[in-house]
Short mmCIF file of C-alpha atoms in Angstrom, two decimals:
data_model
loop_
_atom_site.label_atom_id
_atom_site.label_comp_id
_atom_site.label_asym_id
_atom_site.label_seq_id
_atom_site.Cartn_x
_atom_site.Cartn_y
_atom_site.Cartn_z
CA MET A 285 18.33 -16.23 -1.41
CA MET A 286 19.54 -13.38 -3.63
CA ASN A 287 18.75 -10.82 -0.91
CA LYS A 288 20.80 -12.86 1.54
CA ILE A 289 23.76 -12.98 -0.87
CA ARG A 290 23.58 -9.21 -1.48
CA ILE A 291 23.55 -8.42 2.26
CA ILE A 292 26.51 -10.72 2.95
CA SER A 293 28.43 -9.23 0.00
CA VAL A 294 27.95 -5.64 1.21
CA PHE A 295 29.07 -6.56 4.73
CA SER A 296 32.11 -8.42 3.39
CA ILE A 297 33.18 -5.34 1.42
CA LEU A 298 32.88 -3.18 4.54
CA LEU A 299 35.03 -5.58 6.54
CA PHE A 300 37.62 -5.70 3.74
CA LEU A 301 37.87 -1.93 3.74
CA ALA A 302 38.20 -1.88 7.52
CA PHE A 303 41.11 -4.33 7.50
CA ALA A 304 42.82 -3.22 4.30
CA LEU A 305 42.79 0.54 4.88
CA PRO A 306 43.56 1.09 8.58
CA SER A 307 45.72 4.09 7.85
CA ALA A 308 42.87 5.93 6.18
CA GLY A 309 41.34 6.82 9.51
CA GLN A 310 44.45 8.16 11.26
CA LYS A 311 43.92 11.38 13.13
CA LYS A 312 46.33 14.29 12.84
CA SER A 313 46.02 16.00 16.21
CA PRO A 314 47.40 19.52 16.57
CA HIS A 315 50.61 19.82 18.61
CA SER A 316 48.95 21.92 21.27
CA ASN A 317 51.38 21.00 24.04
CA VAL A 318 54.97 20.62 22.86
CA LYS A 319 56.23 19.46 26.25
CA GLU A 320 53.84 16.50 26.29
CA GLN A 321 55.11 15.41 22.88
CA VAL A 322 58.81 15.59 23.75
CA LYS A 323 60.41 12.79 25.68
CA ASN A 324 64.12 12.81 26.60
CA GLY A 325 64.69 15.66 24.21
CA LYS A 326 63.04 13.83 21.32
CA GLU A 327 59.59 14.09 19.89
CA ASP A 328 57.35 11.23 21.01
CA PRO A 329 55.83 9.67 17.85
CA TRP A 330 53.01 8.17 19.95
CA ALA A 331 51.96 11.47 21.53
CA ASP A 332 48.99 12.09 19.25
CA TYR A 333 47.80 8.51 19.67
CA LYS A 334 48.11 8.62 23.47
CA GLU A 335 46.22 11.89 23.60
CA GLU A 336 43.46 10.53 21.39
CA LYS A 337 43.25 7.33 23.40
CA ASP A 338 42.26 9.34 26.47
CA SER A 339 39.68 11.39 24.62
CA VAL A 340 36.17 10.02 24.27
CA SER A 341 32.59 11.01 23.60
CA ARG A 342 30.68 10.05 26.71
CA TRP A 343 27.44 9.43 24.82
CA ALA A 344 26.99 7.93 21.38
CA PHE A 345 23.67 7.71 19.56
CA GLY A 346 22.88 6.10 16.26
CA ILE A 347 20.69 4.02 13.98
CA ASN A 348 21.09 0.41 12.89
CA LEU A 349 20.39 -0.80 9.35
CA GLY A 350 20.96 -4.39 8.27
CA GLY A 351 19.71 -7.88 7.63
CA TYR A 352 18.00 -10.23 10.07
CA PHE A 353 18.40 -14.01 9.71
CA PRO A 354 15.78 -15.67 11.95
CA ASN A 355 15.96 -19.29 12.96
CA ASN A 356 13.51 -21.36 10.91
CA TYR A 357 12.36 -23.45 13.88
CA SER A 358 9.35 -21.23 14.61
CA ALA A 359 8.45 -20.84 10.91
CA ASN A 360 6.57 -24.15 11.19
CA PHE A 361 4.12 -22.28 13.42
CA TYR A 362 2.57 -21.28 10.07
CA ASN A 363 2.53 -24.68 8.31
CA GLY A 364 -1.13 -25.36 9.11
CA ALA A 365 -0.53 -28.78 10.72
CA PRO A 366 -3.23 -30.11 13.06
CA GLY A 367 -0.98 -29.67 16.10
CA ASN A 368 -0.69 -25.91 15.56
CA ILE A 369 -3.04 -23.39 17.05
CA ASN A 370 -3.65 -22.05 13.51
CA ASN A 371 -4.38 -25.08 11.34
CA VAL A 372 -5.88 -25.95 7.97
CA ASN A 373 -8.51 -28.19 9.58
CA TYR A 374 -10.09 -25.05 11.04
CA VAL A 375 -10.80 -23.85 7.49
CA MET A 376 -11.65 -27.21 5.93
CA SER A 377 -14.13 -28.04 8.71
CA ASN A 378 -16.19 -24.93 7.98
CA THR A 379 -19.01 -25.96 5.64
CA TYR A 380 -19.05 -22.71 3.71
CA TRP A 381 -15.31 -22.33 3.27
CA TYR A 382 -14.99 -25.99 2.28
CA ARG A 383 -17.68 -25.53 -0.37
CA ASP A 384 -15.90 -22.48 -1.77
CA ILE A 385 -12.57 -24.36 -1.88
CA LYS A 386 -14.18 -27.27 -3.74
CA LEU A 387 -15.61 -24.89 -6.32
CA ALA A 388 -12.27 -23.07 -6.69
CA LEU A 389 -10.46 -26.38 -7.30
CA ASN A 390 -13.19 -27.68 -9.66
CA SER A 391 -13.92 -30.59 -7.37
CA ALA A 392 -16.96 -32.71 -8.07
CA ASP A 393 -16.81 -34.64 -4.81
CA THR A 394 -14.06 -34.31 -2.20
CA VAL A 395 -10.92 -32.37 -1.37
CA ILE A 396 -8.55 -34.02 1.11
CA VAL A 397 -5.43 -32.59 2.76
CA ARG A 398 -2.57 -35.04 2.13
CA GLY A 399 0.45 -33.29 3.59
CA TYR A 400 1.87 -30.29 5.42
CA PRO A 401 5.27 -28.64 4.97
CA THR A 402 7.72 -29.55 7.71
CA ASN A 403 10.54 -27.22 6.64
CA MET A 404 8.95 -23.79 6.52
CA HIS A 405 11.56 -21.07 6.08
CA TYR A 406 11.59 -17.39 6.91
CA GLN A 407 12.84 -14.99 4.28
CA VAL A 408 15.81 -12.82 5.18
CA ALA A 409 14.34 -9.60 6.57
CA ILE A 410 15.44 -5.97 6.64
CA MET A 411 16.19 -4.82 10.18
CA ALA A 412 16.23 -1.25 11.47
CA GLY A 413 16.65 0.23 14.91
CA VAL A 414 18.07 2.84 17.27
CA PHE A 415 21.17 2.66 19.44
CA MET A 416 22.56 4.44 22.51
CA ARG A 417 25.87 3.86 24.29
CA TYR A 418 27.53 5.34 27.36
CA ASN A 419 31.32 5.17 27.17
CA PHE A 420 33.26 4.92 30.42
CA ASN A 421 36.43 5.36 28.38
CA ARG A 422 37.74 4.50 24.93
CA LYS A 423 37.64 0.79 25.66
CA ASN A 424 34.53 0.17 27.76
CA GLY A 425 30.90 1.10 27.45
CA ILE A 426 27.34 -0.08 28.01
CA PHE A 427 24.67 0.11 25.34
CA LEU A 428 20.94 -0.10 24.83
CA GLU A 429 19.42 -0.75 21.41
CA ALA A 430 16.03 -1.56 19.93
CA ASP A 431 15.57 -3.20 16.52
CA TYR A 432 12.54 -4.10 14.43
CA ALA A 433 11.95 -6.58 11.58
CA GLN A 434 8.99 -8.00 9.69
CA LEU A 435 9.22 -11.69 8.75
CA LYS A 436 7.56 -13.81 6.06
CA ALA A 437 7.24 -17.59 5.87
CA GLU A 438 5.73 -19.35 2.83
CA ASN A 439 5.30 -22.91 1.58
CA VAL A 440 2.56 -25.20 0.23
CA VAL A 441 0.02 -27.67 1.60
CA THR A 442 -0.64 -30.75 -0.54
CA MET A 443 -4.30 -31.48 -1.34
CA GLU A 444 -5.89 -34.26 -3.38
CA VAL A 445 -8.97 -33.46 -5.44
CA ASP A 446 -11.61 -36.16 -6.02
CA PRO A 447 -9.59 -39.24 -4.97
CA PRO A 448 -10.19 -41.94 -7.64
CA THR A 449 -11.67 -45.30 -6.73
CA TYR A 450 -9.64 -47.04 -9.43
CA LEU A 451 -5.96 -47.20 -10.33
CA THR A 452 -5.05 -43.87 -11.91
CA LEU A 453 -2.86 -40.93 -11.16
CA PRO A 454 -4.24 -38.82 -8.27
CA ASP A 455 -5.07 -35.16 -8.82
CA ILE A 456 -2.61 -33.52 -6.41
CA ARG A 457 -2.65 -29.76 -5.88
CA GLN A 458 -0.14 -27.58 -4.06
CA ILE A 459 -1.94 -24.89 -2.12
CA PRO A 460 0.11 -21.93 -0.82
CA ILE A 461 0.22 -21.28 2.90
CA ALA A 462 1.84 -18.23 4.46
CA GLY A 463 2.56 -16.44 7.70
CA ARG A 464 3.58 -12.90 8.61
CA GLU A 465 4.99 -11.68 11.89
CA GLU A 466 6.83 -8.73 13.34
CA ARG A 467 9.61 -8.78 15.90
CA ALA A 468 10.91 -6.08 18.21
CA MET A 469 14.26 -6.82 19.90
CA LEU A 470 15.56 -4.90 22.91
CA ASP A 471 19.23 -5.45 23.85
CA LEU A 472 21.16 -4.29 26.92
CA GLY A 473 24.85 -5.06 26.93
CA TYR A 474 28.53 -4.31 27.46
CA GLN A 475 30.95 -3.38 24.68
CA ARG A 476 34.72 -3.84 24.82
CA SER A 477 36.79 -2.03 22.19
CA PHE A 478 40.32 -2.88 21.03
CA LEU A 479 42.25 0.16 19.81
CA THR A 480 44.72 0.26 16.95
CA LYS A 481 47.39 2.75 15.95
CA SER A 482 44.87 4.33 13.63
CA LYS A 483 41.47 5.60 14.64
CA ILE A 484 39.94 2.29 13.60
CA TYR A 485 39.02 -0.05 16.44
CA TYR A 486 37.54 -3.51 16.82
CA PHE A 487 34.90 -4.46 19.35
CA ILE A 488 33.05 -7.35 20.91
CA ASN A 489 29.90 -7.18 22.98
CA CYS A 490 27.59 -9.33 25.05
CA GLY A 491 24.43 -8.82 27.02
CA VAL A 492 20.79 -9.75 27.52
CA THR A 493 18.01 -9.54 24.97
CA MET A 494 14.22 -9.50 24.90
CA CYS A 495 12.31 -10.46 21.76
CA TYR A 496 8.64 -9.59 21.27
CA THR A 497 7.02 -11.53 18.41
CA HIS A 498 3.56 -10.60 17.11
CA VAL A 499 1.65 -12.75 14.61
CA LYS A 500 0.14 -10.56 11.90
CA LYS A 501 -1.22 -13.14 9.48
CA ALA A 502 -1.61 -16.90 8.96
CA VAL A 503 -3.48 -17.79 5.78
CA LEU A 504 -4.27 -20.55 3.30
CA VAL A 505 -4.39 -19.17 -0.26
CA VAL A 506 -6.68 -21.01 -2.70
CA THR A 507 -6.71 -19.64 -6.26
CA GLY A 508 -5.83 -16.20 -4.96
CA LYS A 509 -8.34 -16.07 -2.09
CA GLU A 510 -6.99 -15.96 1.46
CA TYR A 511 -8.58 -18.06 4.20
CA ASN A 512 -7.64 -16.90 7.67
CA LEU A 513 -6.26 -19.73 9.82
CA ILE A 514 -6.62 -17.60 12.95
CA ASN A 515 -9.96 -18.17 14.63
CA VAL A 516 -11.45 -14.69 14.85
CA TYR A 517 -15.09 -15.89 15.06
CA GLY A 518 -14.94 -17.77 18.35
CA ASN A 519 -17.34 -20.65 18.98
CA ASN A 520 -19.94 -19.31 16.55
CA GLY A 521 -17.79 -19.84 13.48
CA TYR A 522 -18.12 -18.14 10.13
CA VAL A 523 -21.52 -17.99 8.45
CA PRO A 524 -21.82 -15.96 5.22
CA ASN A 525 -24.33 -13.10 5.05
CA SER A 526 -24.97 -13.30 8.78
CA ASN A 527 -22.86 -10.38 10.00
CA SER A 528 -20.62 -12.82 11.84
CA GLN A 529 -18.82 -10.92 14.57
CA GLU A 530 -15.03 -10.90 14.42
CA PHE A 531 -13.09 -10.78 17.67
CA THR A 532 -9.67 -9.23 18.14
CA THR A 533 -7.23 -12.12 18.45
CA ASN A 534 -3.69 -11.31 19.52
CA GLN A 535 -1.11 -14.05 19.16
CA TYR A 536 2.32 -13.13 20.43
CA GLY A 537 5.33 -14.38 22.33
CA ILE A 538 7.94 -12.75 24.56
CA GLY A 539 11.31 -14.42 24.99
CA PHE A 540 14.37 -13.47 27.05
CA GLY A 541 17.90 -14.62 26.35
CA GLY A 542 21.48 -13.57 25.68
CA LEU A 543 23.45 -11.98 22.87
CA VAL A 544 27.03 -11.85 21.61
CA GLY A 545 28.54 -9.96 18.71
CA GLY A 546 31.38 -7.92 17.34
CA GLY A 547 32.52 -5.65 14.57
CA VAL A 548 34.71 -2.79 13.43
CA GLY A 549 34.56 0.90 14.35
CA LEU A 550 35.30 3.39 11.55
CA PRO A 551 35.42 6.95 12.97
CA LEU A 552 35.07 9.47 10.15
CA THR A 553 35.22 12.61 12.30
CA ASP A 554 35.37 13.32 16.04
CA LYS A 555 31.56 13.22 16.18
CA PHE A 556 30.56 10.84 13.41
CA GLY A 557 31.40 7.23 12.58
CA LEU A 558 30.30 3.83 11.33
CA GLU A 559 30.24 0.43 13.03
CA PRO A 560 29.59 -2.57 10.75
CA GLY A 561 29.02 -5.67 12.85
CA VAL A 562 27.40 -9.03 13.41
CA ALA A 563 25.29 -10.28 16.31
CA MET A 564 23.66 -13.45 17.56
CA GLN A 565 20.65 -13.49 19.88
CA TYR A 566 19.94 -16.79 21.62
CA ASN A 567 16.40 -16.91 22.98
CA PRO A 568 12.96 -18.51 22.54
CA VAL A 569 10.28 -16.68 20.53
CA ASN A 570 7.63 -18.38 22.70
CA LEU A 571 4.87 -18.64 20.12
CA THR A 572 2.32 -21.29 21.09
CA GLY A 573 3.94 -24.70 20.65
CA TYR A 574 7.35 -23.24 19.74
CA THR A 575 9.20 -22.47 22.95
CA ALA A 576 12.69 -23.94 22.35
CA TRP A 577 15.75 -21.72 22.57
CA LYS A 578 17.28 -21.04 19.14
CA PRO A 579 19.94 -18.67 17.73
CA ASN A 580 19.02 -15.76 15.46
CA PHE A 581 21.62 -13.76 13.55
CA SER A 582 21.92 -10.26 12.16
CA ILE A 583 24.42 -8.14 10.27
CA TYR A 584 24.23 -4.37 10.46
CA LEU A 585 25.77 -1.04 9.66
CA ARG A 586 25.49 1.33 12.62
CA ILE A 587 25.63 5.07 11.94
CA LEU A 588 26.90 6.84 15.07
CA LEU A 589 26.92 10.37 16.42
CA GLY A 590 28.96 11.16 19.54
CA PHE A 591 28.25 13.95 22.02
CA SER A 592 29.77 15.53 25.18
CA HIS A 593 33.39 15.17 24.09
CA SER A 594 35.59 15.08 27.20
CA LYS A 595 38.77 13.73 28.70
CA VAL A 596 38.62 10.36 30.44
CA THR A 597 41.41 8.86 32.46
#
């Protein structure tokens, strides 16, 4: 929660500076052509601005740094419920793992799963990526970007140790359960910029997105020991001291959807600038059992370099 507040605070400060100090980015173009800047015998005060408006870097390249706010819908993929492909029953039904869990919980008889979390949440993640844009002119361009984030989801499973046969308080334990995944997002879109009298501009964009989600870990953690909820032993199961063969198990999802966003452009020089912005991707992650379309949000600071400076009409 604190990380989320810090990210939002930094972005809010950037937006405040963009709105409050528009004159800070004004460009003082040299009066290279006096005739173009004189209209009806008087100097045209808009000449520099008009000249700049027609000047653009065809290509812009940069990096994205920011925060990724994933939708929590697919976090329940890691809650260990019986309906999930990775579930706690897989661990509890293994004779050897069950015996180890009983010993770890000091059980004399039985350990029973009483409940699963239904509101698993992802933590806010750091997002990083690369960006490329082709500008048709100062107002219109198409872009391609790729971003990457690693996500964590954690909660607890409720277990009862040695259920009593008489009226007394049950021995309830909360056992941590966790998931880890990585996401790679590829966006292709159109950007429309709105110029101001200063060099600062505002923009909106839209496009299509592809999200690749790869499951890295799904575990039940009992007194510090992790039990893998992903079946890597196939039909043979896990048997200690038997050189049980582990198989490579890839769990992933690929989802296609749309994106919208916007932000502020802060040119610092002719070739270097910043673009703080926000974006929403609306797509399914398509992990097994979690295929609904949901929105995911991000805030970012884009660091831009422009090349091939030329005139555009």
